[in-house]
Amino acid sequence: MKYPLTILSCAAAMTLAACGTTSAQVGPGVGPQGADELKAFPAATAGQTRHVIRLPQQADEDGLKVEIIVGKTARVDCNNHFFGGRIETRTAEGWGYDYYVLPALGAMAGTLMGCPANSEREVFVVAPEQPLVRYNSRLPLVVYAPQDVEVRYRLWRAGETQNAR
């Protein structure tokens, strides 16, 4: 499914580059680099999971952003549903590397439209605030979230620079 979303940032149009989302890898030492690259980041606290996203090297990484998406799969009706929660940016002490923490996922809420019978379905329900962060293939993107929360991401690519009129 294609999304007709556009966001403007730094005088360049950002358009959705991926048609879907990808789940993050979980745990220390996941992937070819091993645990050494994660030594700058704290261990997950009780009840939290450390999600590690390794991005492939790209030709123009300055023109890319990563959208961090957190949520859960839930059975819902025809209404629009979302969870409360805000992803915080923190910095690894002594290293200066940013990582992201969702302290808790709030309760699910939604609109109150009347729904037809048998409209229930399983969908991935997200928190509405999803940060766009710098694309950097040299460092893992580390996200801490409660154990029952899934972390996904999408890539955004900058369009042509436009002149203001």
PDB file of C-alpha atoms in Angstrom, residues 161-165:
ATOM      1  CA  THR A 161      15.221  21.150  -3.019  1.00  0.00           C
ATOM      2  CA  GLN A 162      12.557  23.753  -3.849  1.00  0.00           C
ATOM      3  CA  ASN A 163      12.844  27.552  -3.989  1.00  0.00           C
ATOM      4  CA  ALA A 164      10.592  29.563  -1.688  1.00  0.00           C
ATOM      5  CA  ARG A 165       8.382  32.018  -3.528  1.00  0.00           C
TER       6      ARG A 165
END
